[in-house]
Short mmCIF file of C-alpha atoms in Angstrom, two decimals:
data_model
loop_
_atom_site.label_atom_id
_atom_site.label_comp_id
_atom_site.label_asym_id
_atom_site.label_seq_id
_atom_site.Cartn_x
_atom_site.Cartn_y
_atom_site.Cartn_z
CA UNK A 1 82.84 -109.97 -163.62
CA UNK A 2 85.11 -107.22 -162.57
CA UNK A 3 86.92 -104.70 -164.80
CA UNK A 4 89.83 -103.35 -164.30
CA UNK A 5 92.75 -101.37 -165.84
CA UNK A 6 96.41 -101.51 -166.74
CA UNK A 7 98.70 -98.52 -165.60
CA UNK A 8 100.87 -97.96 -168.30
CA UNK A 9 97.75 -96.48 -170.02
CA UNK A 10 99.01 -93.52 -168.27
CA UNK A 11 102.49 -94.09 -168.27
CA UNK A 12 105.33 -93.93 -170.58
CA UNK A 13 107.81 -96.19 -167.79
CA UNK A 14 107.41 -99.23 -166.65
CA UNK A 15 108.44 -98.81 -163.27
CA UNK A 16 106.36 -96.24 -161.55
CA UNK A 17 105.00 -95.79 -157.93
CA UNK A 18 101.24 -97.86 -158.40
CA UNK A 19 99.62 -96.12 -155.39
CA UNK A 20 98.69 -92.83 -157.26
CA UNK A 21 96.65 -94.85 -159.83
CA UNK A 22 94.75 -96.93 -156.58
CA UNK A 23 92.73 -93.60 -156.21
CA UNK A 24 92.70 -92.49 -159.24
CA UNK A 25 90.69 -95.50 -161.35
CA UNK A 26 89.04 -96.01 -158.10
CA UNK A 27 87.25 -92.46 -158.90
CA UNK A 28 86.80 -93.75 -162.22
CA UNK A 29 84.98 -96.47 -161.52
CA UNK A 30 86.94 -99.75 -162.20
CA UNK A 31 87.43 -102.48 -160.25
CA UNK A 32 90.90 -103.42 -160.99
CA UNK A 33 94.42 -101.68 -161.14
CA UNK A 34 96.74 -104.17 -162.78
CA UNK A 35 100.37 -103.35 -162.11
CA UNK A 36 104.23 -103.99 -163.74
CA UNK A 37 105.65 -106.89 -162.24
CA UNK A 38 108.76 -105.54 -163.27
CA UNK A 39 108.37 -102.54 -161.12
CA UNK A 40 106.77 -104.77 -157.99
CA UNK A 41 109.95 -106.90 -157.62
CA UNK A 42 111.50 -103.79 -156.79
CA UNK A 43 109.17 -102.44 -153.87
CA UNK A 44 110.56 -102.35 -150.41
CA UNK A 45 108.29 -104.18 -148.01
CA UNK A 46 107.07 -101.24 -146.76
CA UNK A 47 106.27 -99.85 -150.00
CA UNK A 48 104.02 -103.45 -151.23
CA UNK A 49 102.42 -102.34 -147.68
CA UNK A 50 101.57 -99.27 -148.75
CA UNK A 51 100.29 -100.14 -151.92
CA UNK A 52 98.01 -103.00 -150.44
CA UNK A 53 96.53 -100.36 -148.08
CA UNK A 54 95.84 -98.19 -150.44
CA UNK A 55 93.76 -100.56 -152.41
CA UNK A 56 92.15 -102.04 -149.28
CA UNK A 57 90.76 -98.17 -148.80
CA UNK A 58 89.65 -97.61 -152.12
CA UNK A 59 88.38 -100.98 -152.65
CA UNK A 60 90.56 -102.09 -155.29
CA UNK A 61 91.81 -105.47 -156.52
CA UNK A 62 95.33 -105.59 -157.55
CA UNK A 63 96.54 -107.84 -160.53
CA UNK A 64 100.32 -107.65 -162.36
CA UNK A 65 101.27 -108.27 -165.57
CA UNK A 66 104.89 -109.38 -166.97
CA UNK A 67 106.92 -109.82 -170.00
CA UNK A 68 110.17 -112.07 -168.96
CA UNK A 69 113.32 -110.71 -170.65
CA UNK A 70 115.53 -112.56 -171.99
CA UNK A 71 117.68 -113.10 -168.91
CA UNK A 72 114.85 -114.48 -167.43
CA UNK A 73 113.77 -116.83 -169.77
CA UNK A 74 112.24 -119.62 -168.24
CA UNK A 75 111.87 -121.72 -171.28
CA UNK A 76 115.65 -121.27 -172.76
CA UNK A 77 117.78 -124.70 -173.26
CA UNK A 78 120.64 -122.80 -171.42
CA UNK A 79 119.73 -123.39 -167.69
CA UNK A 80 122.27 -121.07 -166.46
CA UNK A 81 119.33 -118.43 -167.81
CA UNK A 82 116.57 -120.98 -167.11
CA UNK A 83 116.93 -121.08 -163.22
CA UNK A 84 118.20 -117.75 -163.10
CA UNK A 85 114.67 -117.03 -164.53
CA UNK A 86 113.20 -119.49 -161.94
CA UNK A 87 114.51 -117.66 -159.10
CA UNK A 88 113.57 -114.27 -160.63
CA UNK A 89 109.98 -115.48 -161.01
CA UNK A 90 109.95 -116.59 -157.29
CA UNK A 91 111.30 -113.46 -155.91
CA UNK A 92 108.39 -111.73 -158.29
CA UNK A 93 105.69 -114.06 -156.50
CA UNK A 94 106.95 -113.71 -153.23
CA UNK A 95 106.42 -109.78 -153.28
CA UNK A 96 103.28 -110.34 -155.16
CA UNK A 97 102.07 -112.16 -151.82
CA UNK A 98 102.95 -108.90 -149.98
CA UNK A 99 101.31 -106.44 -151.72
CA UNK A 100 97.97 -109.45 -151.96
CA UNK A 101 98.32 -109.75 -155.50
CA UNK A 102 96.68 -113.14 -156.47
CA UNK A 103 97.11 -113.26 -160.40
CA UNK A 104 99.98 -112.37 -162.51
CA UNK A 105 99.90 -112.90 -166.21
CA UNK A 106 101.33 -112.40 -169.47
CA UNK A 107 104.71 -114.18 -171.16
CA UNK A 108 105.82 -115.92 -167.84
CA UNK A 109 106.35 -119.09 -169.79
CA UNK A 110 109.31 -117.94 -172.04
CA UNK A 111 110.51 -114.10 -172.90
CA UNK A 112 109.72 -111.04 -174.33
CA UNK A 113 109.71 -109.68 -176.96
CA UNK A 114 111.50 -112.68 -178.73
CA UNK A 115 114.29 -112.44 -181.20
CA UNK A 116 113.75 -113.82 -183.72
CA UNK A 117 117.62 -113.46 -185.08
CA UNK A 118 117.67 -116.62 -183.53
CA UNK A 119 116.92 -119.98 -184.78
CA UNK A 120 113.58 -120.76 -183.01
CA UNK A 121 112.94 -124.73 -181.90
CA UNK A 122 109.42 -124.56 -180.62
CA UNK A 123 109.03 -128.39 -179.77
CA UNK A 124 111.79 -128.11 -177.52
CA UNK A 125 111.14 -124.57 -176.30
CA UNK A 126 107.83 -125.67 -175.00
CA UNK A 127 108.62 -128.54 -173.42
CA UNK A 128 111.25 -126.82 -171.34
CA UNK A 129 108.29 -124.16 -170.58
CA UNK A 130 105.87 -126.57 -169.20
CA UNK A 131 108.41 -127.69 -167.10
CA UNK A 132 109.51 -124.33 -165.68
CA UNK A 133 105.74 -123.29 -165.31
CA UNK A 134 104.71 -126.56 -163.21
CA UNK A 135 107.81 -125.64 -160.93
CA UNK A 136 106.47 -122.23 -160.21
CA UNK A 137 102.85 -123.13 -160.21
CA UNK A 138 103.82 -125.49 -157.06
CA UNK A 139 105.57 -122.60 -155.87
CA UNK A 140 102.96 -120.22 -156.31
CA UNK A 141 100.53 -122.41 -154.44
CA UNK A 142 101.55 -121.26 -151.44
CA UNK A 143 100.16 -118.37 -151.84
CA UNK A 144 97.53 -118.85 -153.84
CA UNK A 145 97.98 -117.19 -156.67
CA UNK A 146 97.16 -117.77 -160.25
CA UNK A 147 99.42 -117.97 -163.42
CA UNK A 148 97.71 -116.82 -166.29
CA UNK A 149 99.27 -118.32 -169.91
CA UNK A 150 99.15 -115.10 -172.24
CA UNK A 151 98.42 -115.42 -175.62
CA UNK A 152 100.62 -113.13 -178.02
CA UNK A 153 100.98 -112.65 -181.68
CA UNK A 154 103.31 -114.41 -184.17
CA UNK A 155 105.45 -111.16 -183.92
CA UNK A 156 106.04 -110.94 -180.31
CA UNK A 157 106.48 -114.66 -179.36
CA UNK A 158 105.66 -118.21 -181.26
CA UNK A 159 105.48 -120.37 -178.20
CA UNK A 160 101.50 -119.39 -177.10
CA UNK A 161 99.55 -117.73 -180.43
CA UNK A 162 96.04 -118.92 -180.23
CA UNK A 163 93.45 -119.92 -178.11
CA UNK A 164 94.35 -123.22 -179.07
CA UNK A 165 97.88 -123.52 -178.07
CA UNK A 166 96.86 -121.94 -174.70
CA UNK A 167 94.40 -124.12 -174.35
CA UNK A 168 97.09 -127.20 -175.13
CA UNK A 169 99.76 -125.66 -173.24
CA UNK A 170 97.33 -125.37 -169.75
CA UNK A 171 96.43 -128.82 -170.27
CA UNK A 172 99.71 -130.29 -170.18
CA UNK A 173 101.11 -128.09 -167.06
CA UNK A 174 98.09 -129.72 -165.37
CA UNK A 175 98.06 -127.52 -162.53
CA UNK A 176 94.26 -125.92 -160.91
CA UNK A 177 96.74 -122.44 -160.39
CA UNK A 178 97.24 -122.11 -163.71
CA UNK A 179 94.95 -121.05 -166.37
CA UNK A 180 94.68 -119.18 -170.06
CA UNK A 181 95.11 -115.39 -170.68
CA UNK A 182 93.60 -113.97 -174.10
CA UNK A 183 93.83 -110.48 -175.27
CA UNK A 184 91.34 -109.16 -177.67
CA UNK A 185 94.76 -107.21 -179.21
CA UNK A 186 96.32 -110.65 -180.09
CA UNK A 187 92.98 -112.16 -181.04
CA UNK A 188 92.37 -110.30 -183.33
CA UNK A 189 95.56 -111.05 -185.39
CA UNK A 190 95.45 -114.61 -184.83
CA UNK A 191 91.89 -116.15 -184.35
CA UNK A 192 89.45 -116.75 -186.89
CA UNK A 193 86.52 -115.34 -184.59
CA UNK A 194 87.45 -114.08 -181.04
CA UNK A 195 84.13 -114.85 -180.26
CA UNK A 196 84.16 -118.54 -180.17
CA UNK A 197 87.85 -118.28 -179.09
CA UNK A 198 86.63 -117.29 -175.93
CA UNK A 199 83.69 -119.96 -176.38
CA UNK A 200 86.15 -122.92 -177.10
CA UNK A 201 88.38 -121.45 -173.64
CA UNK A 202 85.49 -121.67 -171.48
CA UNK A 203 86.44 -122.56 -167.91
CA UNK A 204 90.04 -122.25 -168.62
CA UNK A 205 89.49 -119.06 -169.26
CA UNK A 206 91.26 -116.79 -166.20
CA UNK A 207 91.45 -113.54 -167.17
CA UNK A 208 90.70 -111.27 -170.27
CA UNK A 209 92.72 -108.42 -171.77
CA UNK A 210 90.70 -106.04 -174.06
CA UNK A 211 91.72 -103.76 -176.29
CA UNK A 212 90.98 -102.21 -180.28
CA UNK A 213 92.79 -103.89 -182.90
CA UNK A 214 95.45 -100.74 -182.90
CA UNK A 215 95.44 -100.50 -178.79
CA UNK A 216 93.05 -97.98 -178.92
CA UNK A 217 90.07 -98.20 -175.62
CA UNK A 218 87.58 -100.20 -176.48
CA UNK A 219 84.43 -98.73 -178.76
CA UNK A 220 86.75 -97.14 -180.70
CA UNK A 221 87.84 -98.92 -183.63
CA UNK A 222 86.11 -102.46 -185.73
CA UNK A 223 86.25 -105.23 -182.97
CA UNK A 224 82.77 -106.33 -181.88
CA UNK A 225 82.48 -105.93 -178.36
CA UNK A 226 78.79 -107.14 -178.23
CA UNK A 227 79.86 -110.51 -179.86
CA UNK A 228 82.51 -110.80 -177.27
CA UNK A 229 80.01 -109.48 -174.07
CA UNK A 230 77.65 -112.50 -175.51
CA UNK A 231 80.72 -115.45 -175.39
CA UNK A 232 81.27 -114.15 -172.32
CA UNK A 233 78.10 -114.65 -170.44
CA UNK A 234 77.83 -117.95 -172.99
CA UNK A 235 81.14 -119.38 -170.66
CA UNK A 236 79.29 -117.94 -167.53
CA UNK A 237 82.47 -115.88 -167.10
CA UNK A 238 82.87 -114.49 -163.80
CA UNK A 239 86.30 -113.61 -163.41
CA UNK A 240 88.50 -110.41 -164.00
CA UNK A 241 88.61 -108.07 -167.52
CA UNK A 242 91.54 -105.99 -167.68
CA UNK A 243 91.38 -102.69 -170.49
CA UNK A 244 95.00 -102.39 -171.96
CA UNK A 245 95.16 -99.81 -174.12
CA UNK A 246 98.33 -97.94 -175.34
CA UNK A 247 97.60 -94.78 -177.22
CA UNK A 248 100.61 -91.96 -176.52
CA UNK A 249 103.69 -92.79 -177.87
CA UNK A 250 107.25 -91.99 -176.09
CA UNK A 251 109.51 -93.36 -172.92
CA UNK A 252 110.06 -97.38 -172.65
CA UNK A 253 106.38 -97.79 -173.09
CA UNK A 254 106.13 -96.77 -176.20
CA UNK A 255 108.80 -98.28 -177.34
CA UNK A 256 108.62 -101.41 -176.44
CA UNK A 257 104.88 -101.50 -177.24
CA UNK A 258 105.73 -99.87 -180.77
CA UNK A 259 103.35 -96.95 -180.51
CA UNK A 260 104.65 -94.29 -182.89
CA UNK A 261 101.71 -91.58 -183.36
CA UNK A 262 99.37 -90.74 -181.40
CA UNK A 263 96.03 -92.93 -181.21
CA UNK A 264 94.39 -90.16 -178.99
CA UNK A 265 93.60 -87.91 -181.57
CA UNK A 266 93.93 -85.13 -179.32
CA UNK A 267 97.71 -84.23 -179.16
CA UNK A 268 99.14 -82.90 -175.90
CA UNK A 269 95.37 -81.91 -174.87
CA UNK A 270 94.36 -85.93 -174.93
CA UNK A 271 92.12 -86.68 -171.96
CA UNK A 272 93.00 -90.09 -170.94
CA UNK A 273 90.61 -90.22 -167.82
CA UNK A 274 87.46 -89.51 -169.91
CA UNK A 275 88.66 -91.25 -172.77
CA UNK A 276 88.50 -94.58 -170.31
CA UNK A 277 86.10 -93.67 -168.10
CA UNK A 278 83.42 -93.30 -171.43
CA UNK A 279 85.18 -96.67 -172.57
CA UNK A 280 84.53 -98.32 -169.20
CA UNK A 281 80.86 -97.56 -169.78
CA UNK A 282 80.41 -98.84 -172.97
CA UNK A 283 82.25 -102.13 -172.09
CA UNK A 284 79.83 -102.59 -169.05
CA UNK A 285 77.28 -102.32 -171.10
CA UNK A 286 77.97 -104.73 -173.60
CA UNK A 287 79.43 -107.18 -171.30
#
């Protein structure tokens, strides 16, 4: 099992140059740097170069993560939007391949966050999603690289809640490339144990997002990481944790995540890198 980290911990944009943080949570001891999709797709070549050296020295595995906006929405009835999102996705894989990213996860299956000004026809809405995903799960073959099906709260999307529904929605893409995304964040708002959540996933299971129930680093809020660390080795889980925690509130990030104090406790004098690197300790040894 391999842990790894999310950028935007650090960041308050989505698009930022990744290659600082290679080093950087490489001296902190993770794993894993997992990186904005939205920022990748807009790397030169010889920038995704750059980046994939730079985590070939430091021994680092590079993931992404991605919330589709609504332009890109790959499960809309318009198709206009539909294959527009297609061909956005495809560009998105294609410079994953160059920088040897082999997993990218998160709402690829619709868009986000929804709106929910608009009527919402979920029957329909998936249907259209399974179809998209299959499409770029044959295209992302090629290159072997995994789609991981995000589960997200009832107030940031309706199409993929619960373990359940991921679970569902996997099974009827049908595709080895694709499997299930939780995120102890979402979990906790929508399971009845996150524990057996993960239990009931088992081999679908892809890839993990952890976080406290108010996006704090893990150890420091309610969730039982213990009862999680024992699910995990229950499933035999060998593949990749990813800590995404959002604590500083400002820029895009914030925003869009909805962070409006600060969850560091510590003001302006907040040290993130201990903060994590204590957090990364604790999670390795509960896990």
């Amino acid at each position: 099992m391999d842990i790894g980290v999310y950028f935007a911990y650090w960041e308050q944009k989505w698009d930022v140059d990744y290659v600082p943080y290679v080093k950087k949570v490489a001296d902190l001891g993770f794993d894993i740097l997992e990186v904005g999709a939205a920022g990748i797709v807009n790397m030169s070549d010889q920038e995704l170069k750059t980046l994939k050296n730079e985590a070939e020295k430091y021994n680092i595995r590079l993931t992404a993560g991605l919330g589709l906006p609504e332009k890109y929405d790959v499960s809309s009835e318009n198709e206009e939007i539909r294959k527009n999102g297609i061909a956005f996705m495809k560009k998105v894989l294609d410079k994953l391949d160059k920088a040897n990213i082999r997993k990218i996860g998160g709402i690829i299956y619709s868009h986000w966050p929804v709106d929910y000004s608009k009527p919402v026809d979920k029957p329909k809405t998936r249907s259209i999603a399974i179809k998209s995903i299959r499409e770029l799960a044959d295209y992302a073959n090629q290159y072997n690289i995994m789609l991981l099906m995000e589960t997200v709260n009832r107030f940031e999307q309706f199409l993929v809640n619960d373990a359940d529904e991921a679970i569902a929605f996997v099974d009827a893409i049908n595709k080895d490339n694709v499997k299930v995304m939780l995120d102890t964040f979402h979990m906790n708002i929508e399971e009845d144990n996150i524990a057996n959540a993960i239990r009931k996933t088992g081999s679908k299971l892809g890839h993990l997002h952890i976080g406290e129930a108010n996006r704090k680093v893990p150890g420091k809020g309610h969730i039982s990481w213990e009862e999680i660390g024992s699910a995990l080795r229950d499933i035999d889980f060998q593949d990749d944790v990813v800590m995404e925690p959002f604590v500083k509130p400002g820029g895009k990030v914030g925003l869009d995540i909805r962070v409006w104090r600060d969850l560091s406790n510590q003001g302006e004098e907040a040290d993130l890198d201990k903060d994590i690197k204590e957090s990364l300790a604790y999670v390795r040894s509960v896990f």
